[in-house]
mmCIF file of C-alpha atoms and ligand atoms in Angstrom:
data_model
loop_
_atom_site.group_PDB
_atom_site.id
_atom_site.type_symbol
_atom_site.label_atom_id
_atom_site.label_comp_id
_atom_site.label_asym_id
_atom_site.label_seq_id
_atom_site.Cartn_x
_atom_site.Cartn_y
_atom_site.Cartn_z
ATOM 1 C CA UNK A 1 11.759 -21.114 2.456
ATOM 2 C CA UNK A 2 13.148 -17.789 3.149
ATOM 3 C CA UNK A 3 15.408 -16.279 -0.085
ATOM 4 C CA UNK A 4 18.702 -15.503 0.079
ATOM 5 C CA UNK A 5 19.910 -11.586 0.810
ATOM 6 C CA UNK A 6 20.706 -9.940 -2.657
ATOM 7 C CA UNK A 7 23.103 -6.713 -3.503
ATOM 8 C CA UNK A 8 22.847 -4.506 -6.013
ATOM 9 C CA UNK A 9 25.610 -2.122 -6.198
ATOM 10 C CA UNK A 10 24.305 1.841 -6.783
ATOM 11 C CA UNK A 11 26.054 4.057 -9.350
ATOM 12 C CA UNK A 12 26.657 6.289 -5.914
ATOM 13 C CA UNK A 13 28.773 3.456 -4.577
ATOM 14 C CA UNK A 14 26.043 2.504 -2.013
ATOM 15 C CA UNK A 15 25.707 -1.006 -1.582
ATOM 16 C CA UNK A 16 21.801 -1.598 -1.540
ATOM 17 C CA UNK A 17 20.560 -5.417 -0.073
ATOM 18 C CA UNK A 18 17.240 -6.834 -0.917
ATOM 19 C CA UNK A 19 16.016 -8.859 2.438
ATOM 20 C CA UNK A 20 13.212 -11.081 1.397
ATOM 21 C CA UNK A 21 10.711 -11.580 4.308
ATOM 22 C CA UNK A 22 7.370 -13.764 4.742
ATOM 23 C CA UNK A 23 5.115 -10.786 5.950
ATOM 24 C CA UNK A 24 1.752 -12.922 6.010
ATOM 25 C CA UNK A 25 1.582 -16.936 5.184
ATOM 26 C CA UNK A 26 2.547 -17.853 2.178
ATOM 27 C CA UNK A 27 3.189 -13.544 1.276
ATOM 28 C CA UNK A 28 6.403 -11.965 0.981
ATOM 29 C CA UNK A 29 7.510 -9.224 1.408
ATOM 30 C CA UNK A 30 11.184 -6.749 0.784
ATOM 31 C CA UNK A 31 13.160 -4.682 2.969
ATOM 32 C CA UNK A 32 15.977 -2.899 1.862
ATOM 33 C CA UNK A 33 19.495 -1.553 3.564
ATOM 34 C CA UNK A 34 21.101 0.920 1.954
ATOM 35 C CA UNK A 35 24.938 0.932 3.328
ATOM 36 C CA UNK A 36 27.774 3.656 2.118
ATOM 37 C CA UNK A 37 28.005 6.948 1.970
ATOM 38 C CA UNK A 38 27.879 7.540 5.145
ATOM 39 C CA UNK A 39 24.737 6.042 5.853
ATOM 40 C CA UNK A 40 23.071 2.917 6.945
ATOM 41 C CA UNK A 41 19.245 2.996 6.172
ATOM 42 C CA UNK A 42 16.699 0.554 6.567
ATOM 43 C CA UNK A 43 13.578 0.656 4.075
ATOM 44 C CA UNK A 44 10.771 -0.793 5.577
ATOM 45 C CA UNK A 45 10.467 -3.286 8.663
ATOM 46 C CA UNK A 46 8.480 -6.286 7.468
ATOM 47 C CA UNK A 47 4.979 -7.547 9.539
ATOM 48 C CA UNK A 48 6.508 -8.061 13.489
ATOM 49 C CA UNK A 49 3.693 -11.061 12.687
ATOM 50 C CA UNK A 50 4.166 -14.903 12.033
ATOM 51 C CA UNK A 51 8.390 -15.344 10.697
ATOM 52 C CA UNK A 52 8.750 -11.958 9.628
ATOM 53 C CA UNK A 53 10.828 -10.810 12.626
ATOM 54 C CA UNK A 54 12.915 -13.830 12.460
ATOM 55 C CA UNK A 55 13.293 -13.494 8.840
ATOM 56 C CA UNK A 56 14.668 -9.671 8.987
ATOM 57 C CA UNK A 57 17.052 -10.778 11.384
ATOM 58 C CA UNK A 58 18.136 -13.907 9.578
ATOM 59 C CA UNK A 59 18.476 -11.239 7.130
ATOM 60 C CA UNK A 60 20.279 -8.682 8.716
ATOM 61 C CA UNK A 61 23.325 -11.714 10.009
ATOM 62 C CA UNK A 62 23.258 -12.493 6.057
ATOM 63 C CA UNK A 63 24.752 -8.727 5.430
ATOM 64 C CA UNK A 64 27.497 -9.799 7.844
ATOM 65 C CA UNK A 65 28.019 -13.546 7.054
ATOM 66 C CA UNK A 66 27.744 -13.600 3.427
ATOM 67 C CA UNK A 67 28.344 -9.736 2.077
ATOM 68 C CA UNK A 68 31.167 -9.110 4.869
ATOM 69 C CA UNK A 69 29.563 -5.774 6.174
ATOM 70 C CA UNK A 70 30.066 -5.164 9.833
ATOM 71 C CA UNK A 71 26.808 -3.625 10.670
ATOM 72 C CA UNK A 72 25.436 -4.001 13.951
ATOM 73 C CA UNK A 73 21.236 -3.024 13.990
ATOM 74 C CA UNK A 74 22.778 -0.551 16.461
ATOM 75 C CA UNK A 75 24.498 1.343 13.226
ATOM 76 C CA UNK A 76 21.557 1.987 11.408
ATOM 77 C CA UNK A 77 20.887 5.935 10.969
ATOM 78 C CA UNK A 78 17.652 5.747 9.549
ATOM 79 C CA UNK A 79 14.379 3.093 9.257
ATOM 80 C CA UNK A 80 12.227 4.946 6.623
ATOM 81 C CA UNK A 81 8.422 3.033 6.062
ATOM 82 C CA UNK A 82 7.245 4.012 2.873
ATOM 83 C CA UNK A 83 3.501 3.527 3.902
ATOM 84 C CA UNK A 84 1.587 2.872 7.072
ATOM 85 C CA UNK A 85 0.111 -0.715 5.752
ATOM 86 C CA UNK A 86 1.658 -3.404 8.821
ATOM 87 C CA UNK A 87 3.364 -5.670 6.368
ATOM 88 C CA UNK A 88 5.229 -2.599 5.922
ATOM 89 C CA UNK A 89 5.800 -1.307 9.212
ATOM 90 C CA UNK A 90 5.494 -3.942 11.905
ATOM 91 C CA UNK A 91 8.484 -5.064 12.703
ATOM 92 C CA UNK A 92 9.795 -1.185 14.202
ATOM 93 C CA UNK A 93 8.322 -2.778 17.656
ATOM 94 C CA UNK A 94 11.051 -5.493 17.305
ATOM 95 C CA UNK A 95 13.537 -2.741 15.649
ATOM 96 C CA UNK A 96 12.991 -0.343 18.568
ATOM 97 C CA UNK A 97 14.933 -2.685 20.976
ATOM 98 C CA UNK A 98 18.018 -2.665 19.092
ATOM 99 C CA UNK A 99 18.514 0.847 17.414
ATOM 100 C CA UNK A 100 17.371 4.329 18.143
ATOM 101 C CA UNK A 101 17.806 5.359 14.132
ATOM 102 C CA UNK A 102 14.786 7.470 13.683
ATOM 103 C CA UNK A 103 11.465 6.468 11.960
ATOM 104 C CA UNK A 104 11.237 8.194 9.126
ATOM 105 C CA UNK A 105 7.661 8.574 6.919
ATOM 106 C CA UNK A 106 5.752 10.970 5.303
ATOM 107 C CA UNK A 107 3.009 12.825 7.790
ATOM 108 C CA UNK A 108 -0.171 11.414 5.982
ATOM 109 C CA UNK A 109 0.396 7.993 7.736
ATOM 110 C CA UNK A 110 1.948 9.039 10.437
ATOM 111 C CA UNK A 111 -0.719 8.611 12.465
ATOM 112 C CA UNK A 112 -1.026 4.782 11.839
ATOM 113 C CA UNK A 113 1.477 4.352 14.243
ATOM 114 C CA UNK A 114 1.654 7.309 16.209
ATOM 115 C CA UNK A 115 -2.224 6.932 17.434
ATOM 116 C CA UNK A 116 -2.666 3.220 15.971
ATOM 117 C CA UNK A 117 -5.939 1.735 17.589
ATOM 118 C CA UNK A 118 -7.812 4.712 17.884
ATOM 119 C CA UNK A 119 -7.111 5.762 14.075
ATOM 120 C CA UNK A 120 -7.833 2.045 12.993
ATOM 121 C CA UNK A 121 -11.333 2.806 15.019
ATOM 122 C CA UNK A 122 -12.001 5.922 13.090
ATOM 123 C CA UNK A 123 -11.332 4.076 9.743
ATOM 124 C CA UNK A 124 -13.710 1.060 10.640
ATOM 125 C CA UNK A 125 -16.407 3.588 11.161
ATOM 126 C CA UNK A 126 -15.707 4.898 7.722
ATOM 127 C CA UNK A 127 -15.668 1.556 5.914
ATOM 128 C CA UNK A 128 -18.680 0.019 8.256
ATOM 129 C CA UNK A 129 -20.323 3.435 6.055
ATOM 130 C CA UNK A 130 -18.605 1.839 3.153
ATOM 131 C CA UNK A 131 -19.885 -1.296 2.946
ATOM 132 C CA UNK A 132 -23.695 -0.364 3.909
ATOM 133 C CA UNK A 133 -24.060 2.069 0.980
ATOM 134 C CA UNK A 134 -22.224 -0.859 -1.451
ATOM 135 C CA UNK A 135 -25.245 -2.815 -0.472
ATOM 136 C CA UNK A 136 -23.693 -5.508 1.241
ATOM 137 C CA UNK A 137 -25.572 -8.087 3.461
ATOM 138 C CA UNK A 138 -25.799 -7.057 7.475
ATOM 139 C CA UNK A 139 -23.931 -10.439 8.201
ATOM 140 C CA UNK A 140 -21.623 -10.498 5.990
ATOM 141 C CA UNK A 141 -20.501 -6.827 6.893
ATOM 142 C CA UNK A 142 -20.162 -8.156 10.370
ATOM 143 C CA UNK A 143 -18.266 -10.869 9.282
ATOM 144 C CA UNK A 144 -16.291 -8.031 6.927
ATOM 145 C CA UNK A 145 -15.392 -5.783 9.880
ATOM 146 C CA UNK A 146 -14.773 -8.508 12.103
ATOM 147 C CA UNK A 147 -11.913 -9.378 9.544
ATOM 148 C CA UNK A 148 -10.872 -5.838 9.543
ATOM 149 C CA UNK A 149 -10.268 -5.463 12.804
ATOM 150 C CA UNK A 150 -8.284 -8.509 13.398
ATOM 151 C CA UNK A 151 -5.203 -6.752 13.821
ATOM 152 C CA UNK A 152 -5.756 -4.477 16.326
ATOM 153 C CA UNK A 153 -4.299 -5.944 19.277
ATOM 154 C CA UNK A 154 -0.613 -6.970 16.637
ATOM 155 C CA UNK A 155 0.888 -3.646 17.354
ATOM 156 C CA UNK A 156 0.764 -0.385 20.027
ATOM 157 C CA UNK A 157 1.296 2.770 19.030
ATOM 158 C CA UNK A 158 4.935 4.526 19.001
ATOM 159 C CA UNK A 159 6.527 7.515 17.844
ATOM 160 C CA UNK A 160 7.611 8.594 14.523
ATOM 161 C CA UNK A 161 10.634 10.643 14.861
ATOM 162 C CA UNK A 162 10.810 12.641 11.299
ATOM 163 C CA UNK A 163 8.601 13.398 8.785
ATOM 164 C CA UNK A 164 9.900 14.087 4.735
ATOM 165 C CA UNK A 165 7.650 15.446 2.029
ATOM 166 C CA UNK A 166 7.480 15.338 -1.803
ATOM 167 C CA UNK A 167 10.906 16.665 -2.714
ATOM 168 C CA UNK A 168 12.621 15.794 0.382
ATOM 169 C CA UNK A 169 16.164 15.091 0.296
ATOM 170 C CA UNK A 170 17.076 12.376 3.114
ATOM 171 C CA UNK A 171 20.613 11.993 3.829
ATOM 172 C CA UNK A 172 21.730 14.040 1.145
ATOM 173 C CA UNK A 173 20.779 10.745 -0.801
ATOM 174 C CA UNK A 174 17.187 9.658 -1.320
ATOM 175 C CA UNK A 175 14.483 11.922 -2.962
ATOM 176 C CA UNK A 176 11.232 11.555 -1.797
ATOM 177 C CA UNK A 177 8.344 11.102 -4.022
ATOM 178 C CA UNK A 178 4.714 11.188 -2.956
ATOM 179 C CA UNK A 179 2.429 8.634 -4.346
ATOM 180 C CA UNK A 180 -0.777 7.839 -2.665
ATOM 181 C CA UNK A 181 -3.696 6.110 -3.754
ATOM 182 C CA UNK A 182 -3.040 2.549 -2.447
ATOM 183 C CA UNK A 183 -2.011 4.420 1.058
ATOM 184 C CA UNK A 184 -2.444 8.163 2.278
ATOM 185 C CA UNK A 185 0.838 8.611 2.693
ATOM 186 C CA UNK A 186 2.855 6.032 0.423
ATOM 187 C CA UNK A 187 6.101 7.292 -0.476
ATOM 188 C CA UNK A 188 8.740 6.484 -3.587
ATOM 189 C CA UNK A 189 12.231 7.105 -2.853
ATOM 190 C CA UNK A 190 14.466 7.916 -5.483
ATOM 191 C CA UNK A 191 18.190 7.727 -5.555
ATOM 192 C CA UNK A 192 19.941 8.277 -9.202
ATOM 193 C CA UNK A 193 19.354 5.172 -11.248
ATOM 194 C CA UNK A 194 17.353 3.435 -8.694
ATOM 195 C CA UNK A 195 13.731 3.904 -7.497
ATOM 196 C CA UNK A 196 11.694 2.270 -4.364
ATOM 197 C CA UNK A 197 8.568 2.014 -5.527
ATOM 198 C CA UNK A 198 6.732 0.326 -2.162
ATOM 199 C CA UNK A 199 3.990 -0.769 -3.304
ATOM 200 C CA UNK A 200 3.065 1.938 -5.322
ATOM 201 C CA UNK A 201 4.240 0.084 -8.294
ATOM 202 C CA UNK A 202 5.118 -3.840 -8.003
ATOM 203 C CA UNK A 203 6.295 -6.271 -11.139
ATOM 204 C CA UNK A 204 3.446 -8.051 -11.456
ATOM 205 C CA UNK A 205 0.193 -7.104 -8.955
ATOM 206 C CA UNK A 206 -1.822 -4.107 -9.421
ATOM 207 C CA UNK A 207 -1.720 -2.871 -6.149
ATOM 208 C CA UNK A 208 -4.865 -2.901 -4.420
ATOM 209 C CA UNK A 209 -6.976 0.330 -3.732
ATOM 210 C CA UNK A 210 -9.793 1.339 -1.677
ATOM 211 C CA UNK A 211 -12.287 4.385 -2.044
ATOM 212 C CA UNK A 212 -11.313 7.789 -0.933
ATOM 213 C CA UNK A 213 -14.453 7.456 0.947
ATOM 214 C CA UNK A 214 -13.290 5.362 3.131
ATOM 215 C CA UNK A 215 -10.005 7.008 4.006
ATOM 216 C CA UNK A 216 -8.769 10.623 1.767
ATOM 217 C CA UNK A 217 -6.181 10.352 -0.396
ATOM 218 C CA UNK A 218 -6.642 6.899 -1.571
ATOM 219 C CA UNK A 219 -8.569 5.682 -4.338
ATOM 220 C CA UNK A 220 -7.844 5.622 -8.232
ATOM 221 C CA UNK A 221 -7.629 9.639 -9.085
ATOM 222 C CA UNK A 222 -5.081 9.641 -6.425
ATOM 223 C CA UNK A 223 -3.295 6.803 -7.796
ATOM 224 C CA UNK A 224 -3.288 7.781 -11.173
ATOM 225 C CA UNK A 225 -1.640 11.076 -9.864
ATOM 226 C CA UNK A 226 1.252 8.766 -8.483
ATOM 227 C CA UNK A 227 1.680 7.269 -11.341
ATOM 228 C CA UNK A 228 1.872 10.163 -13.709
ATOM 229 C CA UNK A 229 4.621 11.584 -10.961
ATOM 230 C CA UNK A 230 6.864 8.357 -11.543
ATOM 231 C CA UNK A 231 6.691 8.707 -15.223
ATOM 232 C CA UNK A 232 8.165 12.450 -15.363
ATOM 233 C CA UNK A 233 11.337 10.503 -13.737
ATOM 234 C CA UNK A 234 14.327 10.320 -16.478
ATOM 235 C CA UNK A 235 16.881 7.611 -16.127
ATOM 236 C CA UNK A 236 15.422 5.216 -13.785
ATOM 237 C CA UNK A 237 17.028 1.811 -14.366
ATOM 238 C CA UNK A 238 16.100 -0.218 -11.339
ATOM 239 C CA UNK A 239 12.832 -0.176 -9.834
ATOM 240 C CA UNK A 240 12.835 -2.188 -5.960
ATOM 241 C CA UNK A 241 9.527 -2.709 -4.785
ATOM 242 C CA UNK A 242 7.910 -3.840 -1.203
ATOM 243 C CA UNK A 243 6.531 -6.789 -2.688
ATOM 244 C CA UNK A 244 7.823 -9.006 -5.690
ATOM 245 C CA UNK A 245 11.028 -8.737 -8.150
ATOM 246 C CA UNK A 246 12.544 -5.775 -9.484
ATOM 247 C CA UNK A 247 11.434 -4.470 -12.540
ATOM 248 C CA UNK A 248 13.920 -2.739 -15.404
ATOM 249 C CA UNK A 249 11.647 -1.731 -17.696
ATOM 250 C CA UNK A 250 9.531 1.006 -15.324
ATOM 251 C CA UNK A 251 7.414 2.677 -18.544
ATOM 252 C CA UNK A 252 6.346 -0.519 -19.231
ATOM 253 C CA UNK A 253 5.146 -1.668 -16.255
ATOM 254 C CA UNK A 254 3.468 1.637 -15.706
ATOM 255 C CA UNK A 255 1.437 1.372 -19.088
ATOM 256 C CA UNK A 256 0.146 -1.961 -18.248
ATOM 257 C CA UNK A 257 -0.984 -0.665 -14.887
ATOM 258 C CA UNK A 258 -3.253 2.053 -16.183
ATOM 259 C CA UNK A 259 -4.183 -0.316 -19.167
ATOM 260 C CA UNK A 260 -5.345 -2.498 -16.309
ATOM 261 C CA UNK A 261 -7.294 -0.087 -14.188
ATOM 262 C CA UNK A 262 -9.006 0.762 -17.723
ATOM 263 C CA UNK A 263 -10.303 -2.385 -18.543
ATOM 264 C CA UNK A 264 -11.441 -2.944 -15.004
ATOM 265 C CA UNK A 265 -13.205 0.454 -15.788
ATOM 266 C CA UNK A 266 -14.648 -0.533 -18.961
ATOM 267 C CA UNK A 267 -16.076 -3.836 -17.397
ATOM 268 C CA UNK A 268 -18.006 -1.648 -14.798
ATOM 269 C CA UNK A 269 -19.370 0.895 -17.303
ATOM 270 C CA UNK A 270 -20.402 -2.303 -19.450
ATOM 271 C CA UNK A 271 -22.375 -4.037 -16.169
ATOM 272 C CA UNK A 272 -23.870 -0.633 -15.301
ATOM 273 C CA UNK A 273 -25.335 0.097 -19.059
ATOM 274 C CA UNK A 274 -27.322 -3.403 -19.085
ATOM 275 C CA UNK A 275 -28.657 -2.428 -15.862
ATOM 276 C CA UNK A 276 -28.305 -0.732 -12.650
ATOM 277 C CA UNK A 277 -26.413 -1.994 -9.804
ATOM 278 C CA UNK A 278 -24.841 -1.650 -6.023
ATOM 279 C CA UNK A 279 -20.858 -1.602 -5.611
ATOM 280 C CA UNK A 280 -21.617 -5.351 -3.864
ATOM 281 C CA UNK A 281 -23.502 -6.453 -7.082
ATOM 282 C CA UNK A 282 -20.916 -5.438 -9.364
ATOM 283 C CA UNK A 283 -18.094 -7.159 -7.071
ATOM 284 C CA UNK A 284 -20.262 -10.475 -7.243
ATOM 285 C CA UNK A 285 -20.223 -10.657 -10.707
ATOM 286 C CA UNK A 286 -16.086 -9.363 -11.421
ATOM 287 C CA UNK A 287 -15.078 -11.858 -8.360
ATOM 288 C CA UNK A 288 -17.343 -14.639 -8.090
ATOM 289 C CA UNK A 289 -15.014 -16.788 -6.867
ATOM 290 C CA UNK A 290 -13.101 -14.669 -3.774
ATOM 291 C CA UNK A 291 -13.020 -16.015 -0.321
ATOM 292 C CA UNK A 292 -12.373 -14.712 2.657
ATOM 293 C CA UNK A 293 -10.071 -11.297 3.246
ATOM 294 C CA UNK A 294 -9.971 -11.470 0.018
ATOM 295 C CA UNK A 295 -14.339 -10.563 -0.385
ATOM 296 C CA UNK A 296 -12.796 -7.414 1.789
ATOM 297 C CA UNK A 297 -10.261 -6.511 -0.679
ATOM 298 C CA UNK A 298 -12.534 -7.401 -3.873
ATOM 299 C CA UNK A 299 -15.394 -4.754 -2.755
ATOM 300 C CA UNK A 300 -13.304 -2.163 -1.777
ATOM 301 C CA UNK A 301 -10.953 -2.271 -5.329
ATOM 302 C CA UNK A 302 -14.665 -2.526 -6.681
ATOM 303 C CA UNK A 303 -15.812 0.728 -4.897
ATOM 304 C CA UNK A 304 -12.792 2.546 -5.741
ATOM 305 C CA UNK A 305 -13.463 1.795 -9.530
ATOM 306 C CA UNK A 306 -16.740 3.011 -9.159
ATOM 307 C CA UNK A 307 -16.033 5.642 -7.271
ATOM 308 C CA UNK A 308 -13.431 7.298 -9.309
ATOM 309 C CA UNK A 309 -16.447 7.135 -12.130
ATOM 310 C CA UNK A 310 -18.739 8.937 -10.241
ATOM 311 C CA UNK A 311 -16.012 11.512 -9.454
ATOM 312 C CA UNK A 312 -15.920 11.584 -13.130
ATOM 313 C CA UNK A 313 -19.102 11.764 -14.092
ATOM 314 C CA UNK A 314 -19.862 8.967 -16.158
ATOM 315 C CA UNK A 315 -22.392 7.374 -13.648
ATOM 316 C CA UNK A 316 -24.597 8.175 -11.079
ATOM 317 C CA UNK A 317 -26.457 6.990 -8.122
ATOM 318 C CA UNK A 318 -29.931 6.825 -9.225
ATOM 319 C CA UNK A 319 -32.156 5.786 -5.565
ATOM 320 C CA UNK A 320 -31.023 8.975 -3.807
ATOM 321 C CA UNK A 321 -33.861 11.807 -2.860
ATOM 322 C CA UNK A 322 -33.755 14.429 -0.446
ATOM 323 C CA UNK A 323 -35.372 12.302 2.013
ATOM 324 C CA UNK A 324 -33.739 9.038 2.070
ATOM 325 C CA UNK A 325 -31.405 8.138 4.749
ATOM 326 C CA UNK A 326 -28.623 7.524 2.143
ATOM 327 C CA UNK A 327 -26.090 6.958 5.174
ATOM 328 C CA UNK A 328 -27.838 3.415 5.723
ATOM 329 C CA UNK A 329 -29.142 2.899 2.177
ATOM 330 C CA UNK A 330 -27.251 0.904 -0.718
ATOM 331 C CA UNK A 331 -26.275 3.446 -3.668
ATOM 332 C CA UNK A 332 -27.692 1.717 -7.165
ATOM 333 C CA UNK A 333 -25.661 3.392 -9.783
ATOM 334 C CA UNK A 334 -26.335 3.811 -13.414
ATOM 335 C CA UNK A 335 -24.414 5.499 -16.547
ATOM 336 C CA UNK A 336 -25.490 8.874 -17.855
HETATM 337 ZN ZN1 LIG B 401 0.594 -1.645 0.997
HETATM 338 ZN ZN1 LIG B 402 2.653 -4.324 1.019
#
């Protein structure tokens, strides 16, 4: 059962509405319009897949039924995605038949929708290397990229009409933050007392990462840069993310993050001193129990760990020689 629309009022007098939306099954998802000061900006668009559509709509008639603002989608002035992930930015296929307001993102995931199934072609190439040097089974990578690729045929590329940077201004209203790590191009937006965090930083999941190997500008050391970004901010009372509740107490949340990544870290270093393993080994034994997308997610988060250890030199891949064909050969790593 969809939630009901929420306000929160800004210090700045702009009226800011949560719009919960079911992006997958069972997985939820939050929009946000930001109305006043002479604007009228929509952050993020939902899935376009299963109820989301229906439930940003449903939405949307809740500003007018129940909060009293007479907002047509024709009056929005802006649709800003904060990251190129589809439960993020699906529904601008819907959006693009009722408003012209331009699509607004930073340039790093641009792409994703500007040039959608060839990029998401060039990225399965990258984790089909992945998932071979991880050292995981020849059917079950099938079965992996097979999963993968399932949502290439949901959405066709379209144009992204503006592009903002770290330290943007939009609107004379929103700062923009960069933060990737769990996306390329995953943007914070920052107005006053209030942050977006998309899922950069969410109240309860540690969002999920994959190895800059895969695709630059993700992985933990990217990440980690994000977060040390969002703690400089002073006064930040009111943290929205794209997933989940809000959160009020941002350091707090931020320190169990990295004091989650560490022991994740610590487990890995622990594994790899009694002996050495593959990135697929290690995931068996953290995540026994995963099924389905979820092996996906599990391996990469996995290789990201390890990964960001390597890049820090505290292990190293141990069955690599000049003459090996590394690109097809699983990486065993060990510690120093
Ligand atoms: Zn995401
Ligand atoms: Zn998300």
């Amino acid at each position: 059962m969809k939630a009901a629309v929420t306000r929160y009022i800004a210090q700045n007098g702009v009226r800011v509405y949560t719009l919960p939306i079911e992006v997958f099954p069972h997985f939820w998802g939050n929009a946000y319009v930001l109305v006043g000061n002479g604007v009228a900006t929509l952050i993020d668009a939902g899935s376009g897949l299963g109820n989301s559509n229906e439930h940003l709509l449903a939405g949307w008639a809740e500003l007018q039924s129940t909060w009293g603002e007479r907002l047509a989608l024709a009056d929005l002035t802006r649709i800003i995605i904060t990251h190129a992930h589809i439960d993020h930015f699906g529904g601008v296929q819907m959006l693009r038949q009722h408003t012209q307001a331009p699509i607004t993102m930073h340039p790093l995931d641009r792409r994703v929708l500007t040039n959608f199934e060839n990029r998401l072609l060039m990225a399965a190439k990258s984790l089909h290397l992945f998932l071979q040097r991880a050292g995981v089974d020849p059917a079950e990578q099938q079965r992996l990229m097979q999963m993968y690729l399932w949502n290439k045929d949901q959405f066709h590329a379209l144009p992204v009409e503006a592009t903002v940077e770290d330290g943007t201004l939009i609107d004379g209203l929103l700062e923009v933050i960069h933060t990737p790590g769990h996306c390329p191009g995953q943007i914070c937006l920052r107005m006053d007392e209030v942050l977006f965090s998309a899922d950069h930083i969410l109240a309860r999941t540690s969002p999920h990462l994959a190895p800059e190997t895969i695709t630059p500008n993700t992985g933990l050391e990217a990440y980690n840069r994000g977060l040390r970004a969002i703690k400089r901010l002073q006064g930040i009372e009111l943290t929205l993310g794209g997933h989940e509740q809000p959160i009020t107490n941002l350091a707090e949340r931020i320190a169990a993050l990295y004091a989650s990544h560490q022991r994740k870290l610590d487990q890995i270093l622990t594994l790899l001193k009694m002996a050495p393993r593959t990135v697929a080994e290690l995931t068996a034994l953290i995540h026994p129990r995963v099924q389905g997308y979820d092996v996906l997610l599990a391996v990469e988060q996995v290789g990201a760990h390890v990964e960001y250890l390597y890049l820090r030199g505290y292990i190293r891949p141990i069955n690599i020689d000049a003459e090996s064909d590394e690109r097809m050969s699983a990486l065993q790593y060990a510690v120093f």
